[in-house]
Amino acid sequence: MNGDISTEKRLKIFTWHIHGSYLYYLSQGNYDIFIPVRDAKDEGYYGRGTTFPFGPNIIEVPAEEIRNMDFDCILFQSERNFLIDQHEILADWQKRLARIYVEHNTPELHPTNTRHVMTDPSVTLVHVTPFNKLMWDSSGLPNVRVIEHGVCIPEVTYQGDIPRGIVVINHIQQRGRITGWDIFDEVRKHVPLDLVGMGTLESGGLGEVLNPQLPEFISHYRFFFNPIRYTSFGLAVCEAMMTGMPVVAMATTEYVTVIKNGESGFIDTNIDNLIENMNRLIADQGEARRLGQCARAIALDKFSIHRFTNDWEKIIRQTIQLNIHNHEKENSIYQ
């Protein structure tokens, strides 16, 4: 491929609606994304929904009509998509199109010895952080890539006028240690914290704040706290940094490469140290503002939405070309 990718044919991508925030940021690219919808509105089949301000390039298609449509690429976003959904709604010929599996999560069963469910060498595997790629066992797969997050938020100016920290996690108590409920529950005994997200009212939280309103809402808090100890780099953290908020987080996974301790926030594996630094930010709004400015500069550089969508379009086009080449080789009499 040569030249600017934007001059090439506009791509038609089929995927499922799995992570609304990720789908919204993915949709900022110069391509069309088709998603299945059915009346049950079960996982992956919600359609556009009303939470995110999707543009016209997110196109709903009744699930039963998918097998009659032509796409350039199939994008899997979960085990269910790969193991079950594709066999229920895709035609056999569509399963031979260019295919990409984006892995959003860290390995759950074992941090280093979990074999990735996608073992098809003709499918490109994309991780959302270098840490995730490092930890998943994807040996033998020839096309394993990383596309780090990109975000775009409404124009928001950090205020930090509420002397409290903010935590944004859906269903944190129900999901337990995997979302750091135990850490959050301990820290809030020592630091003034508010909690927002789906299912948080039952946990002493404030309930859900819809994504389009979230940046403005959180920008009034002194700092953003992420208690998850083992995770991909959260989109909510990217968004918080983009508003100019300092972030406090575990010194684990990809966080140690993004957050500069004492410069753009605080990271540590010692909860007592984090508590001390959170209270330091509560007491010193100027310090919080200084760290937040650094966090915003990092976010603008690292989480550019243009870089994100450009990376995605490049990998999709490369996967398409590789798929064409493989089919030509398979059908050649000169193998």
mmCIF file of C-alpha atoms in Angstrom:
data_model
loop_
_atom_site.group_PDB
_atom_site.id
_atom_site.type_symbol
_atom_site.label_atom_id
_atom_site.label_comp_id
_atom_site.label_asym_id
_atom_site.label_seq_id
_atom_site.Cartn_x
_atom_site.Cartn_y
_atom_site.Cartn_z
ATOM 1 C CA MET A 1 0.000 0.000 0.000
ATOM 2 C CA ASN A 2 1.264 3.436 -0.867
ATOM 3 C CA GLY A 3 0.091 6.955 -0.193
ATOM 4 C CA ASP A 4 -2.601 8.299 2.076
ATOM 5 C CA ILE A 5 -5.007 5.565 3.146
ATOM 6 C CA SER A 6 -7.887 8.060 3.103
ATOM 7 C CA THR A 7 -7.798 8.098 -0.706
ATOM 8 C CA GLU A 8 -8.582 4.396 -0.935
ATOM 9 C CA LYS A 9 -11.974 2.681 -1.106
ATOM 10 C CA ARG A 10 -14.165 3.359 1.940
ATOM 11 C CA LEU A 11 -14.197 0.241 4.071
ATOM 12 C CA LYS A 12 -17.254 -1.706 5.225
ATOM 13 C CA ILE A 13 -16.647 -3.365 8.591
ATOM 14 C CA PHE A 14 -18.966 -5.768 10.373
ATOM 15 C CA THR A 15 -18.775 -6.099 14.148
ATOM 16 C CA TRP A 16 -20.933 -6.538 17.229
ATOM 17 C CA HIS A 17 -21.840 -3.821 19.750
ATOM 18 C CA ILE A 18 -19.830 -5.072 22.740
ATOM 19 C CA HIS A 19 -18.208 -2.011 24.341
ATOM 20 C CA GLY A 20 -20.140 1.167 23.651
ATOM 21 C CA SER A 21 -17.256 3.539 24.405
ATOM 22 C CA TYR A 22 -14.825 1.602 22.240
ATOM 23 C CA LEU A 23 -17.316 1.378 19.381
ATOM 24 C CA TYR A 24 -17.899 5.125 19.603
ATOM 25 C CA TYR A 25 -14.190 5.925 19.337
ATOM 26 C CA LEU A 26 -13.719 3.333 16.611
ATOM 27 C CA SER A 27 -16.529 5.002 14.662
ATOM 28 C CA GLN A 28 -14.549 8.240 14.426
ATOM 29 C CA GLY A 29 -12.636 6.728 11.492
ATOM 30 C CA ASN A 30 -13.264 7.098 7.769
ATOM 31 C CA TYR A 31 -15.180 3.844 7.257
ATOM 32 C CA ASP A 32 -18.635 2.374 7.794
ATOM 33 C CA ILE A 33 -19.386 -0.014 10.653
ATOM 34 C CA PHE A 34 -22.353 -2.382 10.448
ATOM 35 C CA ILE A 35 -23.767 -3.855 13.667
ATOM 36 C CA PRO A 36 -26.462 -6.527 14.075
ATOM 37 C CA VAL A 37 -29.648 -5.866 16.006
ATOM 38 C CA ARG A 38 -32.467 -8.113 17.140
ATOM 39 C CA ASP A 39 -35.543 -7.646 19.287
ATOM 40 C CA ALA A 40 -34.095 -9.430 22.321
ATOM 41 C CA LYS A 41 -31.343 -6.763 22.570
ATOM 42 C CA ASP A 42 -29.006 -9.413 23.985
ATOM 43 C CA GLU A 43 -25.222 -9.124 24.176
ATOM 44 C CA GLY A 44 -23.812 -7.767 20.930
ATOM 45 C CA TYR A 45 -27.239 -7.166 19.407
ATOM 46 C CA TYR A 46 -28.252 -3.927 21.154
ATOM 47 C CA GLY A 47 -27.993 -1.838 18.022
ATOM 48 C CA ARG A 48 -26.915 1.789 18.317
ATOM 49 C CA GLY A 49 -28.741 2.413 21.595
ATOM 50 C CA THR A 50 -29.243 5.897 23.010
ATOM 51 C CA THR A 51 -26.176 6.334 25.243
ATOM 52 C CA PHE A 52 -23.567 7.360 22.658
ATOM 53 C CA PRO A 53 -23.849 10.040 19.964
ATOM 54 C CA PHE A 54 -23.016 7.688 17.113
ATOM 55 C CA GLY A 55 -22.723 9.216 13.665
ATOM 56 C CA PRO A 56 -24.321 7.917 10.447
ATOM 57 C CA ASN A 57 -21.435 5.488 9.843
ATOM 58 C CA ILE A 58 -22.744 3.146 12.569
ATOM 59 C CA ILE A 59 -25.402 1.243 10.663
ATOM 60 C CA GLU A 60 -27.884 -1.167 12.231
ATOM 61 C CA VAL A 61 -28.774 -4.317 10.296
ATOM 62 C CA PRO A 62 -31.320 -6.962 11.379
ATOM 63 C CA ALA A 63 -29.268 -9.987 12.428
ATOM 64 C CA GLU A 64 -31.031 -12.295 9.987
ATOM 65 C CA GLU A 65 -30.020 -10.089 7.043
ATOM 66 C CA ILE A 66 -26.284 -10.028 7.794
ATOM 67 C CA ARG A 67 -25.537 -13.178 5.771
ATOM 68 C CA ASN A 68 -26.751 -11.455 2.604
ATOM 69 C CA MET A 69 -24.439 -8.455 2.875
ATOM 70 C CA ASP A 70 -20.959 -7.799 1.567
ATOM 71 C CA PHE A 71 -18.251 -6.553 3.938
ATOM 72 C CA ASP A 72 -14.526 -5.936 3.684
ATOM 73 C CA CYS A 73 -13.687 -7.177 7.173
ATOM 74 C CA ILE A 74 -15.211 -9.023 10.129
ATOM 75 C CA LEU A 75 -14.200 -7.718 13.559
ATOM 76 C CA PHE A 76 -14.601 -10.022 16.575
ATOM 77 C CA GLN A 77 -14.622 -8.384 20.019
ATOM 78 C CA SER A 78 -15.314 -11.271 22.397
ATOM 79 C CA GLU A 79 -15.037 -15.028 22.811
ATOM 80 C CA ARG A 80 -18.754 -15.326 22.144
ATOM 81 C CA ASN A 81 -18.406 -13.432 18.854
ATOM 82 C CA PHE A 82 -15.677 -15.811 17.718
ATOM 83 C CA LEU A 83 -16.966 -19.121 19.088
ATOM 84 C CA ILE A 84 -20.739 -18.731 18.712
ATOM 85 C CA ASP A 85 -22.069 -15.552 17.099
ATOM 86 C CA GLN A 86 -20.236 -15.806 13.783
ATOM 87 C CA HIS A 87 -21.565 -19.320 13.200
ATOM 88 C CA GLU A 88 -25.116 -18.185 13.932
ATOM 89 C CA ILE A 89 -25.327 -15.155 11.657
ATOM 90 C CA LEU A 90 -22.501 -15.227 9.096
ATOM 91 C CA ALA A 91 -22.640 -17.126 5.813
ATOM 92 C CA ASP A 92 -19.787 -19.540 5.119
ATOM 93 C CA TRP A 93 -18.335 -17.219 2.469
ATOM 94 C CA GLN A 94 -18.305 -14.326 4.952
ATOM 95 C CA LYS A 95 -16.194 -16.423 7.334
ATOM 96 C CA ARG A 96 -13.484 -16.384 4.670
ATOM 97 C CA LEU A 97 -13.323 -12.583 4.560
ATOM 98 C CA ALA A 98 -10.516 -10.666 6.244
ATOM 99 C CA ARG A 99 -10.985 -11.166 9.992
ATOM 100 C CA ILE A 100 -9.629 -9.387 13.055
ATOM 101 C CA TYR A 101 -10.088 -10.244 16.719
ATOM 102 C CA VAL A 102 -9.606 -7.293 19.105
ATOM 103 C CA GLU A 103 -8.842 -8.478 22.621
ATOM 104 C CA HIS A 104 -10.001 -5.871 25.128
ATOM 105 C CA ASN A 105 -8.971 -7.663 28.315
ATOM 106 C CA THR A 106 -6.080 -9.135 30.248
ATOM 107 C CA PRO A 107 -5.998 -12.960 30.621
ATOM 108 C CA GLU A 108 -8.425 -13.984 33.353
ATOM 109 C CA LEU A 109 -7.677 -17.649 34.095
ATOM 110 C CA HIS A 110 -3.908 -17.270 34.560
ATOM 111 C CA PRO A 111 -1.905 -14.094 33.960
ATOM 112 C CA THR A 112 0.857 -15.714 31.881
ATOM 113 C CA ASN A 113 -0.255 -19.206 30.860
ATOM 114 C CA THR A 114 -3.677 -18.557 29.338
ATOM 115 C CA ARG A 115 -3.830 -19.565 25.684
ATOM 116 C CA HIS A 116 -5.854 -17.106 23.665
ATOM 117 C CA VAL A 117 -9.142 -18.532 22.419
ATOM 118 C CA MET A 118 -8.416 -17.298 18.895
ATOM 119 C CA THR A 119 -5.871 -19.711 17.395
ATOM 120 C CA ASP A 120 -6.658 -19.278 13.692
ATOM 121 C CA PRO A 121 -3.440 -18.095 11.965
ATOM 122 C CA SER A 122 -5.441 -16.384 9.219
ATOM 123 C CA VAL A 123 -7.032 -13.984 11.734
ATOM 124 C CA THR A 124 -5.196 -10.869 12.920
ATOM 125 C CA LEU A 125 -5.155 -10.556 16.714
ATOM 126 C CA VAL A 126 -5.124 -6.965 18.018
ATOM 127 C CA HIS A 127 -4.419 -6.109 21.659
ATOM 128 C CA VAL A 128 -5.306 -2.742 23.174
ATOM 129 C CA THR A 129 -2.086 -2.433 25.230
ATOM 130 C CA PRO A 130 1.453 -3.810 24.901
ATOM 131 C CA PHE A 131 1.011 -5.326 28.379
ATOM 132 C CA ASN A 132 -1.935 -7.416 27.159
ATOM 133 C CA LYS A 133 0.086 -8.676 24.212
ATOM 134 C CA LEU A 134 2.896 -9.567 26.592
ATOM 135 C CA MET A 135 0.672 -11.587 28.921
ATOM 136 C CA TRP A 136 -1.597 -13.533 26.553
ATOM 137 C CA ASP A 137 -0.181 -16.756 25.107
ATOM 138 C CA SER A 138 -0.681 -16.248 21.378
ATOM 139 C CA SER A 139 2.376 -18.209 20.248
ATOM 140 C CA GLY A 140 2.173 -19.486 16.699
ATOM 141 C CA LEU A 141 -0.069 -16.674 15.486
ATOM 142 C CA PRO A 142 1.737 -14.746 12.738
ATOM 143 C CA ASN A 143 -0.253 -11.511 12.983
ATOM 144 C CA VAL A 144 -0.429 -10.146 16.525
ATOM 145 C CA ARG A 145 -0.586 -6.362 16.796
ATOM 146 C CA VAL A 146 -1.256 -3.568 19.296
ATOM 147 C CA ILE A 147 -3.506 -0.548 18.818
ATOM 148 C CA GLU A 148 -3.470 1.650 21.895
ATOM 149 C CA HIS A 149 -6.553 3.654 22.823
ATOM 150 C CA GLY A 150 -7.619 6.905 21.253
ATOM 151 C CA VAL A 151 -10.337 9.155 22.680
ATOM 152 C CA CYS A 152 -12.122 12.381 21.861
ATOM 153 C CA ILE A 153 -14.171 14.182 24.482
ATOM 154 C CA PRO A 154 -16.248 17.370 24.585
ATOM 155 C CA GLU A 155 -14.257 20.529 25.294
ATOM 156 C CA VAL A 156 -13.900 20.459 29.065
ATOM 157 C CA THR A 157 -11.750 22.522 31.417
ATOM 158 C CA TYR A 158 -10.577 20.857 34.620
ATOM 159 C CA GLN A 159 -11.957 22.613 37.691
ATOM 160 C CA GLY A 160 -11.055 20.338 40.615
ATOM 161 C CA ASP A 161 -13.322 22.418 42.842
ATOM 162 C CA ILE A 162 -14.841 19.397 44.602
ATOM 163 C CA PRO A 163 -12.276 18.238 47.209
ATOM 164 C CA ARG A 164 -13.004 14.558 46.612
ATOM 165 C CA GLY A 165 -11.799 11.803 44.323
ATOM 166 C CA ILE A 166 -14.017 10.192 41.681
ATOM 167 C CA VAL A 167 -14.178 6.518 40.694
ATOM 168 C CA VAL A 168 -15.960 5.423 37.494
ATOM 169 C CA ILE A 169 -16.680 1.676 37.323
ATOM 170 C CA ASN A 170 -19.881 -0.143 36.385
ATOM 171 C CA HIS A 171 -21.188 -2.786 38.821
ATOM 172 C CA ILE A 172 -18.024 -2.536 40.928
ATOM 173 C CA GLN A 173 -19.341 -4.382 44.002
ATOM 174 C CA GLN A 174 -21.023 -7.160 42.028
ATOM 175 C CA ARG A 175 -17.820 -7.813 40.080
ATOM 176 C CA GLY A 176 -15.703 -7.887 43.234
ATOM 177 C CA ARG A 177 -11.926 -8.118 43.268
ATOM 178 C CA ILE A 178 -11.683 -8.074 39.473
ATOM 179 C CA THR A 179 -12.745 -4.413 39.523
ATOM 180 C CA GLY A 180 -10.989 -3.593 42.789
ATOM 181 C CA TRP A 181 -14.066 -3.379 45.010
ATOM 182 C CA ASP A 182 -12.017 -4.426 48.037
ATOM 183 C CA ILE A 183 -9.446 -1.679 47.386
ATOM 184 C CA PHE A 184 -12.104 0.983 46.790
ATOM 185 C CA ASP A 185 -14.028 -0.054 49.909
ATOM 186 C CA GLU A 186 -10.900 0.255 52.063
ATOM 187 C CA VAL A 187 -9.663 3.511 50.546
ATOM 188 C CA ARG A 188 -12.980 5.318 50.946
ATOM 189 C CA LYS A 189 -12.657 4.851 54.731
ATOM 190 C CA HIS A 190 -9.638 7.180 54.624
ATOM 191 C CA VAL A 191 -10.235 9.436 51.600
ATOM 192 C CA PRO A 192 -13.402 11.257 50.465
ATOM 193 C CA LEU A 193 -14.441 9.416 47.287
ATOM 194 C CA ASP A 194 -17.516 9.389 45.086
ATOM 195 C CA LEU A 195 -18.453 6.475 42.832
ATOM 196 C CA VAL A 196 -20.402 6.588 39.573
ATOM 197 C CA GLY A 197 -21.401 3.915 37.089
ATOM 198 C CA MET A 198 -24.167 1.444 36.381
ATOM 199 C CA GLY A 199 -25.262 -0.495 39.453
ATOM 200 C CA THR A 200 -23.410 1.757 41.917
ATOM 201 C CA LEU A 201 -26.380 3.139 43.864
ATOM 202 C CA GLU A 202 -26.503 -0.118 45.852
ATOM 203 C CA SER A 203 -22.820 0.358 46.731
ATOM 204 C CA GLY A 204 -23.115 3.866 48.116
ATOM 205 C CA GLY A 205 -22.427 5.435 44.725
ATOM 206 C CA LEU A 206 -24.199 8.118 42.719
ATOM 207 C CA GLY A 207 -25.486 5.896 39.919
ATOM 208 C CA GLU A 208 -24.820 6.142 36.194
ATOM 209 C CA VAL A 209 -23.643 9.268 34.417
ATOM 210 C CA LEU A 210 -24.045 8.890 30.657
ATOM 211 C CA ASN A 211 -20.811 8.915 28.687
ATOM 212 C CA PRO A 212 -21.376 12.214 26.829
ATOM 213 C CA GLN A 213 -21.879 14.027 30.160
ATOM 214 C CA LEU A 214 -19.120 12.189 32.050
ATOM 215 C CA PRO A 215 -16.087 14.389 31.201
ATOM 216 C CA GLU A 216 -17.814 17.560 32.439
ATOM 217 C CA PHE A 217 -19.104 15.729 35.520
ATOM 218 C CA ILE A 218 -15.746 14.321 36.624
ATOM 219 C CA SER A 219 -13.775 17.490 35.793
ATOM 220 C CA HIS A 220 -15.025 19.088 39.029
ATOM 221 C CA TYR A 221 -13.414 16.424 41.211
ATOM 222 C CA ARG A 222 -9.903 16.832 42.580
ATOM 223 C CA PHE A 223 -8.561 13.572 41.102
ATOM 224 C CA PHE A 224 -9.560 10.368 39.353
ATOM 225 C CA PHE A 225 -8.955 7.073 41.197
ATOM 226 C CA ASN A 226 -8.785 3.718 39.448
ATOM 227 C CA PRO A 227 -8.696 0.817 41.962
ATOM 228 C CA ILE A 228 -8.517 -2.010 39.390
ATOM 229 C CA ARG A 229 -5.323 -3.980 39.973
ATOM 230 C CA TYR A 230 -5.315 -6.124 36.805
ATOM 231 C CA THR A 231 -6.833 -4.607 33.719
ATOM 232 C CA SER A 232 -6.366 -3.109 30.310
ATOM 233 C CA PHE A 233 -5.801 0.646 30.350
ATOM 234 C CA GLY A 234 -9.314 1.964 30.979
ATOM 235 C CA LEU A 235 -10.977 4.313 28.535
ATOM 236 C CA ALA A 236 -12.388 6.228 31.499
ATOM 237 C CA VAL A 237 -8.814 6.893 32.629
ATOM 238 C CA CYS A 238 -7.902 8.172 29.151
ATOM 239 C CA GLU A 239 -10.910 10.480 29.248
ATOM 240 C CA ALA A 240 -10.044 11.742 32.733
ATOM 241 C CA MET A 241 -6.470 12.539 31.687
ATOM 242 C CA MET A 242 -7.788 14.321 28.599
ATOM 243 C CA THR A 243 -9.845 16.663 30.821
ATOM 244 C CA GLY A 244 -6.691 17.601 32.749
ATOM 245 C CA MET A 245 -7.271 15.495 35.868
ATOM 246 C CA PRO A 246 -4.495 13.807 37.834
ATOM 247 C CA VAL A 247 -4.945 10.026 38.051
ATOM 248 C CA VAL A 248 -4.234 7.776 41.029
ATOM 249 C CA ALA A 249 -3.911 4.084 40.171
ATOM 250 C CA MET A 250 -2.226 0.778 40.903
ATOM 251 C CA ALA A 251 1.366 0.521 39.656
ATOM 252 C CA THR A 252 0.435 -2.526 37.602
ATOM 253 C CA THR A 253 -0.283 -3.469 33.977
ATOM 254 C CA GLU A 254 0.061 -0.638 31.420
ATOM 255 C CA TYR A 255 -0.412 2.111 34.010
ATOM 256 C CA VAL A 256 3.289 2.159 34.873
ATOM 257 C CA THR A 257 4.154 3.213 31.293
ATOM 258 C CA VAL A 258 1.551 5.990 31.070
ATOM 259 C CA ILE A 259 1.219 7.659 34.484
ATOM 260 C CA LYS A 260 4.386 9.364 35.713
ATOM 261 C CA ASN A 261 4.446 9.052 39.491
ATOM 262 C CA GLY A 262 4.450 12.464 41.133
ATOM 263 C CA GLU A 263 4.271 14.216 37.743
ATOM 264 C CA SER A 264 0.893 13.365 36.180
ATOM 265 C CA GLY A 265 -0.630 11.481 39.111
ATOM 266 C CA PHE A 266 0.351 8.801 41.574
ATOM 267 C CA ILE A 267 0.878 5.067 41.103
ATOM 268 C CA ASP A 268 1.938 2.532 43.703
ATOM 269 C CA THR A 269 1.324 -1.048 44.806
ATOM 270 C CA ASN A 270 1.199 0.113 48.426
ATOM 271 C CA ILE A 271 -2.355 1.238 49.181
ATOM 272 C CA ASP A 272 -1.208 3.259 52.222
ATOM 273 C CA ASN A 273 1.046 5.352 49.977
ATOM 274 C CA LEU A 274 -1.826 5.950 47.563
ATOM 275 C CA ILE A 275 -4.076 7.047 50.430
ATOM 276 C CA GLU A 276 -1.420 9.492 51.611
ATOM 277 C CA ASN A 277 -1.046 10.973 48.134
ATOM 278 C CA MET A 278 -4.796 11.206 47.575
ATOM 279 C CA ASN A 279 -5.165 13.201 50.773
ATOM 280 C CA ARG A 280 -2.252 15.345 49.623
ATOM 281 C CA LEU A 281 -4.243 16.204 46.474
ATOM 282 C CA ILE A 282 -7.363 16.885 48.538
ATOM 283 C CA ALA A 283 -5.362 19.375 50.590
ATOM 284 C CA ASP A 284 -3.566 21.056 47.683
ATOM 285 C CA GLN A 285 -5.692 22.048 44.696
ATOM 286 C CA GLY A 286 -2.727 23.753 43.034
ATOM 287 C CA GLU A 287 -0.710 20.518 43.139
ATOM 288 C CA ALA A 288 -3.658 18.625 41.644
ATOM 289 C CA ARG A 289 -3.929 21.184 38.847
ATOM 290 C CA ARG A 290 -0.192 20.944 38.102
ATOM 291 C CA LEU A 291 -0.294 17.152 37.881
ATOM 292 C CA GLY A 292 -3.475 17.312 35.808
ATOM 293 C CA GLN A 293 -1.865 19.580 33.227
ATOM 294 C CA CYS A 294 0.890 17.019 32.772
ATOM 295 C CA ALA A 295 -1.685 14.229 32.524
ATOM 296 C CA ARG A 296 -3.520 16.126 29.779
ATOM 297 C CA ALA A 297 -0.299 16.674 27.818
ATOM 298 C CA ILE A 298 0.422 12.935 27.968
ATOM 299 C CA ALA A 299 -3.127 12.079 26.910
ATOM 300 C CA LEU A 300 -3.107 14.490 23.957
ATOM 301 C CA ASP A 301 0.104 12.904 22.727
ATOM 302 C CA LYS A 302 -0.633 9.239 23.464
ATOM 303 C CA PHE A 303 -4.392 8.930 22.990
ATOM 304 C CA SER A 304 -4.912 10.879 19.773
ATOM 305 C CA ILE A 305 -8.155 9.827 18.101
ATOM 306 C CA HIS A 306 -6.586 10.454 14.686
ATOM 307 C CA ARG A 307 -3.697 8.108 15.453
ATOM 308 C CA PHE A 308 -6.145 5.504 16.806
ATOM 309 C CA THR A 309 -8.453 5.455 13.781
ATOM 310 C CA ASN A 310 -5.521 5.673 11.380
ATOM 311 C CA ASP A 311 -3.908 2.648 13.069
ATOM 312 C CA TRP A 312 -7.166 0.746 12.767
ATOM 313 C CA GLU A 313 -7.627 1.554 9.101
ATOM 314 C CA LYS A 314 -4.053 0.563 8.314
ATOM 315 C CA ILE A 315 -4.366 -2.800 10.056
ATOM 316 C CA ILE A 316 -7.729 -3.504 8.438
ATOM 317 C CA ARG A 317 -6.332 -2.780 4.984
ATOM 318 C CA GLN A 318 -3.217 -4.852 5.672
ATOM 319 C CA THR A 319 -5.399 -7.760 6.827
ATOM 320 C CA ILE A 320 -7.520 -7.488 3.688
ATOM 321 C CA GLN A 321 -4.427 -7.566 1.470
ATOM 322 C CA LEU A 322 -3.006 -10.528 3.376
ATOM 323 C CA ASN A 323 -6.323 -12.375 3.066
ATOM 324 C CA ILE A 324 -6.414 -11.772 -0.710
ATOM 325 C CA HIS A 325 -2.833 -12.996 -1.024
ATOM 326 C CA ASN A 326 -3.595 -16.150 0.991
ATOM 327 C CA HIS A 327 -6.648 -16.967 -1.139
ATOM 328 C CA GLU A 328 -4.659 -16.467 -4.333
ATOM 329 C CA LYS A 329 -1.983 -18.796 -3.006
ATOM 330 C CA GLU A 330 -4.535 -21.438 -1.990
ATOM 331 C CA ASN A 331 -6.157 -21.376 -5.411
ATOM 332 C CA SER A 332 -2.935 -21.334 -7.411
ATOM 333 C CA ILE A 333 -1.920 -24.424 -9.409
ATOM 334 C CA TYR A 334 1.700 -23.474 -8.715
ATOM 335 C CA GLN A 335 1.619 -24.008 -4.941
#
